[in-house]
mmCIF file of C-alpha atoms in Angstrom:
data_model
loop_
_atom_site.group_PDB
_atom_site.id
_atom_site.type_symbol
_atom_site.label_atom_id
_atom_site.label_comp_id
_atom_site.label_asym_id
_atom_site.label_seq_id
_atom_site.Cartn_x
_atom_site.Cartn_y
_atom_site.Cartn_z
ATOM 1 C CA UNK A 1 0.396 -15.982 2.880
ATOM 2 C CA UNK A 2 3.109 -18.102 1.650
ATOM 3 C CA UNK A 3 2.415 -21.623 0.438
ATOM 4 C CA UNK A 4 5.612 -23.082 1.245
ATOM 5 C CA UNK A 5 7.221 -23.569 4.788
ATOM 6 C CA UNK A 6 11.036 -24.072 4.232
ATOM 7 C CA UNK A 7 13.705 -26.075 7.539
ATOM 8 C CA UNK A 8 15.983 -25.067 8.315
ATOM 9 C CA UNK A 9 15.661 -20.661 8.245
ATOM 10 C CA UNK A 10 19.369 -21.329 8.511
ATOM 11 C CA UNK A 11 22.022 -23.768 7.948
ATOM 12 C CA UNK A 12 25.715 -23.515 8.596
ATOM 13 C CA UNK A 13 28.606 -26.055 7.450
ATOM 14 C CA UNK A 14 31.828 -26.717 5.952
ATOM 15 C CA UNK A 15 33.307 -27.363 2.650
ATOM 16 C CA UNK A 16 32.896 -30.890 1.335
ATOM 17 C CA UNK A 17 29.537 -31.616 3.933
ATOM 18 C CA UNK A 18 26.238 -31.967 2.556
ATOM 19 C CA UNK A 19 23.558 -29.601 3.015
ATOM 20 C CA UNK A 20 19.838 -30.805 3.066
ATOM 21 C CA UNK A 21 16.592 -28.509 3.401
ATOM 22 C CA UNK A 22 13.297 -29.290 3.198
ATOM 23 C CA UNK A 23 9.931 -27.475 1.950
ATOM 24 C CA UNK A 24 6.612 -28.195 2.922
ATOM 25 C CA UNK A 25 3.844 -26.740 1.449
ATOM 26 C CA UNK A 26 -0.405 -26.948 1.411
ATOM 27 C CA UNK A 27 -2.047 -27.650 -1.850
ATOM 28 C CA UNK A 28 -1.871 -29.434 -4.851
ATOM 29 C CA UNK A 29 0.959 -28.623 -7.291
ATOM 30 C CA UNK A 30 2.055 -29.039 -11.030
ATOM 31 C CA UNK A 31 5.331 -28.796 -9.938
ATOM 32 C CA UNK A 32 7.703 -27.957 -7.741
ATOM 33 C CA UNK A 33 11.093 -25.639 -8.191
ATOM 34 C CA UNK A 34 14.353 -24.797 -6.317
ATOM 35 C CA UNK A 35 15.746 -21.335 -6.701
ATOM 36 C CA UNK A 36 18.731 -19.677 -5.195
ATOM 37 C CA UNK A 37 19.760 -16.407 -4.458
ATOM 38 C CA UNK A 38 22.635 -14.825 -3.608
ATOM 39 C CA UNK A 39 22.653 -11.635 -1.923
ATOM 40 C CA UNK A 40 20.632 -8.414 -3.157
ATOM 41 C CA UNK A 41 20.159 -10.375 -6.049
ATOM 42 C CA UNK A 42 17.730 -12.052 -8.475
ATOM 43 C CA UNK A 43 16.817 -15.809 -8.319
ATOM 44 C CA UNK A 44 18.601 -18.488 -10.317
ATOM 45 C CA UNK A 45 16.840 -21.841 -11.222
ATOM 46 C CA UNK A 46 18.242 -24.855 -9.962
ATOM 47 C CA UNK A 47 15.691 -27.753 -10.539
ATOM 48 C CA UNK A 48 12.110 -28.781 -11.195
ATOM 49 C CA UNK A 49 10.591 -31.660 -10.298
ATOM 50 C CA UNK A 50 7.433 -32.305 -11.833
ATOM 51 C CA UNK A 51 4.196 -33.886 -9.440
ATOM 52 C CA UNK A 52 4.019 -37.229 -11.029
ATOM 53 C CA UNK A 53 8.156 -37.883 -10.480
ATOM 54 C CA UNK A 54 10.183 -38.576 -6.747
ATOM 55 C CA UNK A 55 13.287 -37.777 -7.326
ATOM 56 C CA UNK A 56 15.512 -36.172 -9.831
ATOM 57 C CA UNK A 57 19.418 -35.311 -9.738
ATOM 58 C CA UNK A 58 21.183 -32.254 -11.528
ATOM 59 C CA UNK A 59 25.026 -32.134 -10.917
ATOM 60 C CA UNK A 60 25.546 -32.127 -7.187
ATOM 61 C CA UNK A 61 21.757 -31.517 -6.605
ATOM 62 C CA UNK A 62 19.001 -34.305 -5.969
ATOM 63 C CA UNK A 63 15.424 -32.902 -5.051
ATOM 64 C CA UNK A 64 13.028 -35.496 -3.782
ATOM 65 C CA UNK A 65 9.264 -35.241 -3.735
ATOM 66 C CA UNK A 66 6.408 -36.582 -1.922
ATOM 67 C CA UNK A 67 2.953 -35.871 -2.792
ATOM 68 C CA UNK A 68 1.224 -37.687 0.157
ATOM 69 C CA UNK A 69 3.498 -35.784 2.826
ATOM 70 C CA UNK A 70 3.270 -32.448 0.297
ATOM 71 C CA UNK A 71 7.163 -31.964 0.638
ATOM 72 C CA UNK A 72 10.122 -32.050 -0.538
ATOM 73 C CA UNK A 73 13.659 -31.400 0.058
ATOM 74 C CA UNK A 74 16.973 -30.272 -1.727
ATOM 75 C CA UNK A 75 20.465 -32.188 -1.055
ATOM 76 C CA UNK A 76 23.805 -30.705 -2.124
ATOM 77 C CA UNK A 77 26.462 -32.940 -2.060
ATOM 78 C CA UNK A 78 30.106 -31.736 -1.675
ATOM 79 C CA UNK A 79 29.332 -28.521 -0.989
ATOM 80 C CA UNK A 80 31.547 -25.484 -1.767
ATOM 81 C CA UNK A 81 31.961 -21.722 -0.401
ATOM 82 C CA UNK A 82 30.315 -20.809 -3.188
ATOM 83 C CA UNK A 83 26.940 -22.521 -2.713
ATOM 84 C CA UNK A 84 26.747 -19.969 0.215
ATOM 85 C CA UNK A 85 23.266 -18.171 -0.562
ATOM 86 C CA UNK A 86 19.287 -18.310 0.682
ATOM 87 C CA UNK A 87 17.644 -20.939 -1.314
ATOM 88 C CA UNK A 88 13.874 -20.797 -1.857
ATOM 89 C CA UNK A 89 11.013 -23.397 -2.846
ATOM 90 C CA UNK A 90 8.710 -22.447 -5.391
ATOM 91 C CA UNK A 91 5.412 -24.474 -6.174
ATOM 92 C CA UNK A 92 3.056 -24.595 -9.122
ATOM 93 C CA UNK A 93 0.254 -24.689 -7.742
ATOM 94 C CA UNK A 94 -2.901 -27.032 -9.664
ATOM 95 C CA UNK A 95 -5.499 -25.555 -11.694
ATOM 96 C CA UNK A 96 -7.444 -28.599 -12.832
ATOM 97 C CA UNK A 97 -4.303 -29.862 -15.000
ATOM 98 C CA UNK A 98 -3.139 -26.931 -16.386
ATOM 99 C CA UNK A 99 -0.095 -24.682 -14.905
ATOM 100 C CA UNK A 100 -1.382 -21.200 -14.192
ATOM 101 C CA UNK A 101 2.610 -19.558 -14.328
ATOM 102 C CA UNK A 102 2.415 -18.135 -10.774
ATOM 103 C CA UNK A 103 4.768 -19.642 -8.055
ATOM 104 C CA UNK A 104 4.436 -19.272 -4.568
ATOM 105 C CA UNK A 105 7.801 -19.086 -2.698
ATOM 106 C CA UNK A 106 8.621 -20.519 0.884
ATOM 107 C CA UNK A 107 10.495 -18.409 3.247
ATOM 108 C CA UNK A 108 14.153 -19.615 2.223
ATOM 109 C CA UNK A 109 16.875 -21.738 4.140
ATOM 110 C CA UNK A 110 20.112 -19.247 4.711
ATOM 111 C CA UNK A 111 23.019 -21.862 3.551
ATOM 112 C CA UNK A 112 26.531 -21.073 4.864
ATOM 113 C CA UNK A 113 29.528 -22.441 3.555
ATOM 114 C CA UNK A 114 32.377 -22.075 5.413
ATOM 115 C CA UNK A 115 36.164 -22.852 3.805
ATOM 116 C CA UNK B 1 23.456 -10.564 -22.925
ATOM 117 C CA UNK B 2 20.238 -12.291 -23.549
ATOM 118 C CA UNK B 3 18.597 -12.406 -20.177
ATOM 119 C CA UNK B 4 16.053 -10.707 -18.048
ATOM 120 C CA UNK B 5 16.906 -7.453 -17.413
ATOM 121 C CA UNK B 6 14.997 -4.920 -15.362
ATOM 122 C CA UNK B 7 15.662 -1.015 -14.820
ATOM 123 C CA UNK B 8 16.773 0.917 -12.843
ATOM 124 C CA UNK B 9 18.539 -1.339 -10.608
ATOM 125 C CA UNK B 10 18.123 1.101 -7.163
ATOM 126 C CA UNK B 11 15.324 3.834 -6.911
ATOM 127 C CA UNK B 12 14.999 6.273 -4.181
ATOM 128 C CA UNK B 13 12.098 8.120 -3.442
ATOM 129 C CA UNK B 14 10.123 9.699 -0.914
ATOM 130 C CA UNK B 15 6.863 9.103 0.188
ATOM 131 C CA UNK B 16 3.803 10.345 -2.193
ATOM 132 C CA UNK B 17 6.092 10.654 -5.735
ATOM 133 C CA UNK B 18 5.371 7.943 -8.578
ATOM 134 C CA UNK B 19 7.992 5.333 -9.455
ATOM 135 C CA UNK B 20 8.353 3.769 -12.813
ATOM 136 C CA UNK B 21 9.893 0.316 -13.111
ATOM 137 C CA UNK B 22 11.106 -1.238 -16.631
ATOM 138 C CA UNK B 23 11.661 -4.868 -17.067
ATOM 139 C CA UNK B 24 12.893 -6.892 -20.743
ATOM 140 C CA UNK B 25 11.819 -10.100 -20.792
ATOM 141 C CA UNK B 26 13.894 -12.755 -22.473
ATOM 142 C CA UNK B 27 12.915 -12.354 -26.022
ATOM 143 C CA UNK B 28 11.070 -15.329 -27.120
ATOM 144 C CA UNK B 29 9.288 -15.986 -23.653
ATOM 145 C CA UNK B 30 5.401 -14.773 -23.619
ATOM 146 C CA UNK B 31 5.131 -14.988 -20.223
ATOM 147 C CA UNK B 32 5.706 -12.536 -18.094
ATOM 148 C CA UNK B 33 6.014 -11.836 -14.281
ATOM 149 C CA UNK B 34 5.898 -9.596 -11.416
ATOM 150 C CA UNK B 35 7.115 -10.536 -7.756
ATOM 151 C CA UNK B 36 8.148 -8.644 -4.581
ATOM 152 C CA UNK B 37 10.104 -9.512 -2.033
ATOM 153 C CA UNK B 38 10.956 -8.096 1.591
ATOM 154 C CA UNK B 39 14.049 -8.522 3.620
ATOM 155 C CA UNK B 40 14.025 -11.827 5.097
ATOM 156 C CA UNK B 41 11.208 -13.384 2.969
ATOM 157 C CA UNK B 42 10.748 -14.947 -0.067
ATOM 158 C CA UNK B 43 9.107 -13.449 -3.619
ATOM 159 C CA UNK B 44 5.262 -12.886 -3.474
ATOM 160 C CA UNK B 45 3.736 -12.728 -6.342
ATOM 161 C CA UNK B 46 2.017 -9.505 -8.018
ATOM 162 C CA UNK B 47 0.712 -10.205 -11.281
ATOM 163 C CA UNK B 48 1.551 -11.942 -14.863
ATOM 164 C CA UNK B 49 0.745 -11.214 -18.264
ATOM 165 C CA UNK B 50 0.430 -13.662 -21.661
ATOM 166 C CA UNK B 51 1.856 -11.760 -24.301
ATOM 167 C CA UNK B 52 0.072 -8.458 -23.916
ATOM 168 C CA UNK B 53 -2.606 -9.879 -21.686
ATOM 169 C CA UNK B 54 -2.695 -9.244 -17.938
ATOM 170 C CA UNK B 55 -4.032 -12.402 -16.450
ATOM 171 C CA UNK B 56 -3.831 -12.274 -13.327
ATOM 172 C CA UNK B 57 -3.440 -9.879 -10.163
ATOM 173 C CA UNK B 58 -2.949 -10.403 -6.465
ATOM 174 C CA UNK B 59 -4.623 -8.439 -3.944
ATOM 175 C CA UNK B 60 -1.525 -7.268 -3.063
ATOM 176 C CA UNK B 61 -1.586 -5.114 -5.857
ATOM 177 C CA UNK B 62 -3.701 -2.551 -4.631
ATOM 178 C CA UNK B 63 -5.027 0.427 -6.640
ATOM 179 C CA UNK B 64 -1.887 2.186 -6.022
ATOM 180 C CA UNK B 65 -0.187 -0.289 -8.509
ATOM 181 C CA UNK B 66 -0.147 -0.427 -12.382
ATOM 182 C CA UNK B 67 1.571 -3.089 -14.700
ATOM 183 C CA UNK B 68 1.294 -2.895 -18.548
ATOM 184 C CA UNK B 69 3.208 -4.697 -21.059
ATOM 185 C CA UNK B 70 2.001 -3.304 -24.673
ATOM 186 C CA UNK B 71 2.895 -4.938 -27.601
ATOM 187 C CA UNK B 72 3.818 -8.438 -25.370
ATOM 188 C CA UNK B 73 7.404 -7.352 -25.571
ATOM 189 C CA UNK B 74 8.638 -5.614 -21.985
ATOM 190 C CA UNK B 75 6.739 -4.302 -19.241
ATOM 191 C CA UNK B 76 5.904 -1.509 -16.797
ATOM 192 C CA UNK B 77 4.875 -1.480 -12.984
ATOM 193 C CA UNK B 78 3.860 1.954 -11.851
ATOM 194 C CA UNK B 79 3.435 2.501 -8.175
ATOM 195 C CA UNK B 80 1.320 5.635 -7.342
ATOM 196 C CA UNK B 81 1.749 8.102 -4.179
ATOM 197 C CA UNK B 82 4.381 5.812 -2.796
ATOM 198 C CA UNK B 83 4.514 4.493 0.803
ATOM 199 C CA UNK B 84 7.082 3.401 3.322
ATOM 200 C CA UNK B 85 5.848 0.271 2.817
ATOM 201 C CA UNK B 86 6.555 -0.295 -0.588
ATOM 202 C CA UNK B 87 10.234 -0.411 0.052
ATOM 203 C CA UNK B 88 11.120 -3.645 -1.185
ATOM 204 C CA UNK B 89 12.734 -4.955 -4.441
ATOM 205 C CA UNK B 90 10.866 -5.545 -7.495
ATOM 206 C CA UNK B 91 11.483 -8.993 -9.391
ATOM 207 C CA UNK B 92 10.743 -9.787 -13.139
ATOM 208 C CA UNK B 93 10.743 -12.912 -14.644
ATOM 209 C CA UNK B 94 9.786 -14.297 -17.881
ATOM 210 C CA UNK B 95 9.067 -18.045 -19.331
ATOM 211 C CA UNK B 96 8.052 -19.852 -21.837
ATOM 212 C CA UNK B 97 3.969 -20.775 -21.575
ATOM 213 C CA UNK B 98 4.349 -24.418 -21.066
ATOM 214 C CA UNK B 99 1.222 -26.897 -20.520
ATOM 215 C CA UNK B 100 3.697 -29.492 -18.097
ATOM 216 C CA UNK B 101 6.485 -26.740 -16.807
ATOM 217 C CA UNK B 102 7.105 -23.379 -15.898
ATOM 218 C CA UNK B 103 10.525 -22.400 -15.278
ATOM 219 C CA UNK B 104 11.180 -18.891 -15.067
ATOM 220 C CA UNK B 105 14.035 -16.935 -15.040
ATOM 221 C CA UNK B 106 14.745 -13.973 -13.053
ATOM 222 C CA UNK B 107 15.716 -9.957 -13.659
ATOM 223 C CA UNK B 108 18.650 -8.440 -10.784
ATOM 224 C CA UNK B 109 16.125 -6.882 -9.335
ATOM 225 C CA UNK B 110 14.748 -2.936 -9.024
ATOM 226 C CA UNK B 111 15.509 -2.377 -4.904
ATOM 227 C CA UNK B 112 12.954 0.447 -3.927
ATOM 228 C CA UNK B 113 13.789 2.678 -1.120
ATOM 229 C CA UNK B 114 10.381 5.028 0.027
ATOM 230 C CA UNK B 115 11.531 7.622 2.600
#
């Protein structure tokens, strides 16, 4: 089963609005990672946020993180026809300190950008 | 181009043959992954080697599936006797082995048909 729980499945708005999804997931992580993908194709990273930091910004991207609640969520500010795709959390999951490599993906939110 | 790149990108088969699936790692990265991923959901994992080194498996990989990567350079998965439900696509991706981080990035992709 998948570790992380992603809301919304889908998420439809226009140029220039702000998109926000959120990831929830079970266990203790090293780290946490955005990925998107665009159709039929392979994942891009976007951002990593590690488990000892709450926040961290990347362009028009700002991830937040919070341990206690075990989620976090992605913001894209401005957004832009192009950031249409299905974006996916990842997690590291803990292995007494170390990272063991593997990530366990959510289900994806389904962002829409409409001109 | 000096990214992941897997091979081929679209395989048809039908049920019972053997596929072969090629994937080239990002030169300098000794880490090495499989994932699949079904319409709809997002990448499980499959299995990931350390330079030559397969170090771990999921139980999704049954006996059916095979994954080399001699020489710690690019890598193999071998599905035997094939089954309708092994139509998915096939994700690589590499990384550098990192004690605090693990970004990895991603291959396009070998899409799987099984008829």
């Amino acid at each position: 089963s998948q570790q992380g729980e992603e809301d919304p499945q889908a998420l439809s708005i226009q140029e220039g609005e702000n998109a926000t999804m959120n990831c929830s997931y079970k266990t203790s992580i090293n780290n946490l990672q955005w990925y998107r993908q665009n159709s039929g194709r392979g994942l891009v990273h976007l951002i990593l946020i590690r488990s000892n930091e709450r926040e961290k910004h990347s362009g028009r991207l700002r991830v937040t993180l919070d341990t206690s609640k075990k989620s976090s969520s992605l913001l894209i500010t401005a957004s832009r026809a192009a950031d249409t795709a299905s974006y996916f959390c990842a997690t590291d999951i803990n292995a007494g300190g170390t990272s063991y490599g593997k990530l366990t993906f959510g289900q994806g939110t389904i962002l829409t950008v409409h001109p | 181009d000096t990214g992941v790149s897997q091979d081929p990108r679209h395989k048809i088969t039908k049920r019972g043959q053997n596929v072969t699936f090629r994937c080239d790692p990002i030169s300098e990265h000794n880490r090495l992954y499989w994932y699949r991923q079904t319409l709809g959901q997002g990448p499980e994992f499959l299995t990931y080697f350390q330079n030559e080194a397969q170090l771990e498996k999921s139980r999704l990989l049954s006996d059916r599936f095979s994954a080399e990567r001699p020489k710690g350079s690019f890598s193999t998965l071998e599905i035997q006797r094939t089954e309708q439900g092994d139509s998915a696509m096939y994700l690589c991706a590499s990384s550098l082995r990192s004690f605090f981080a693990n970004e990895q990035f991603f291959g396009p992709g070998t899409r799987l048909t099984v008829l």
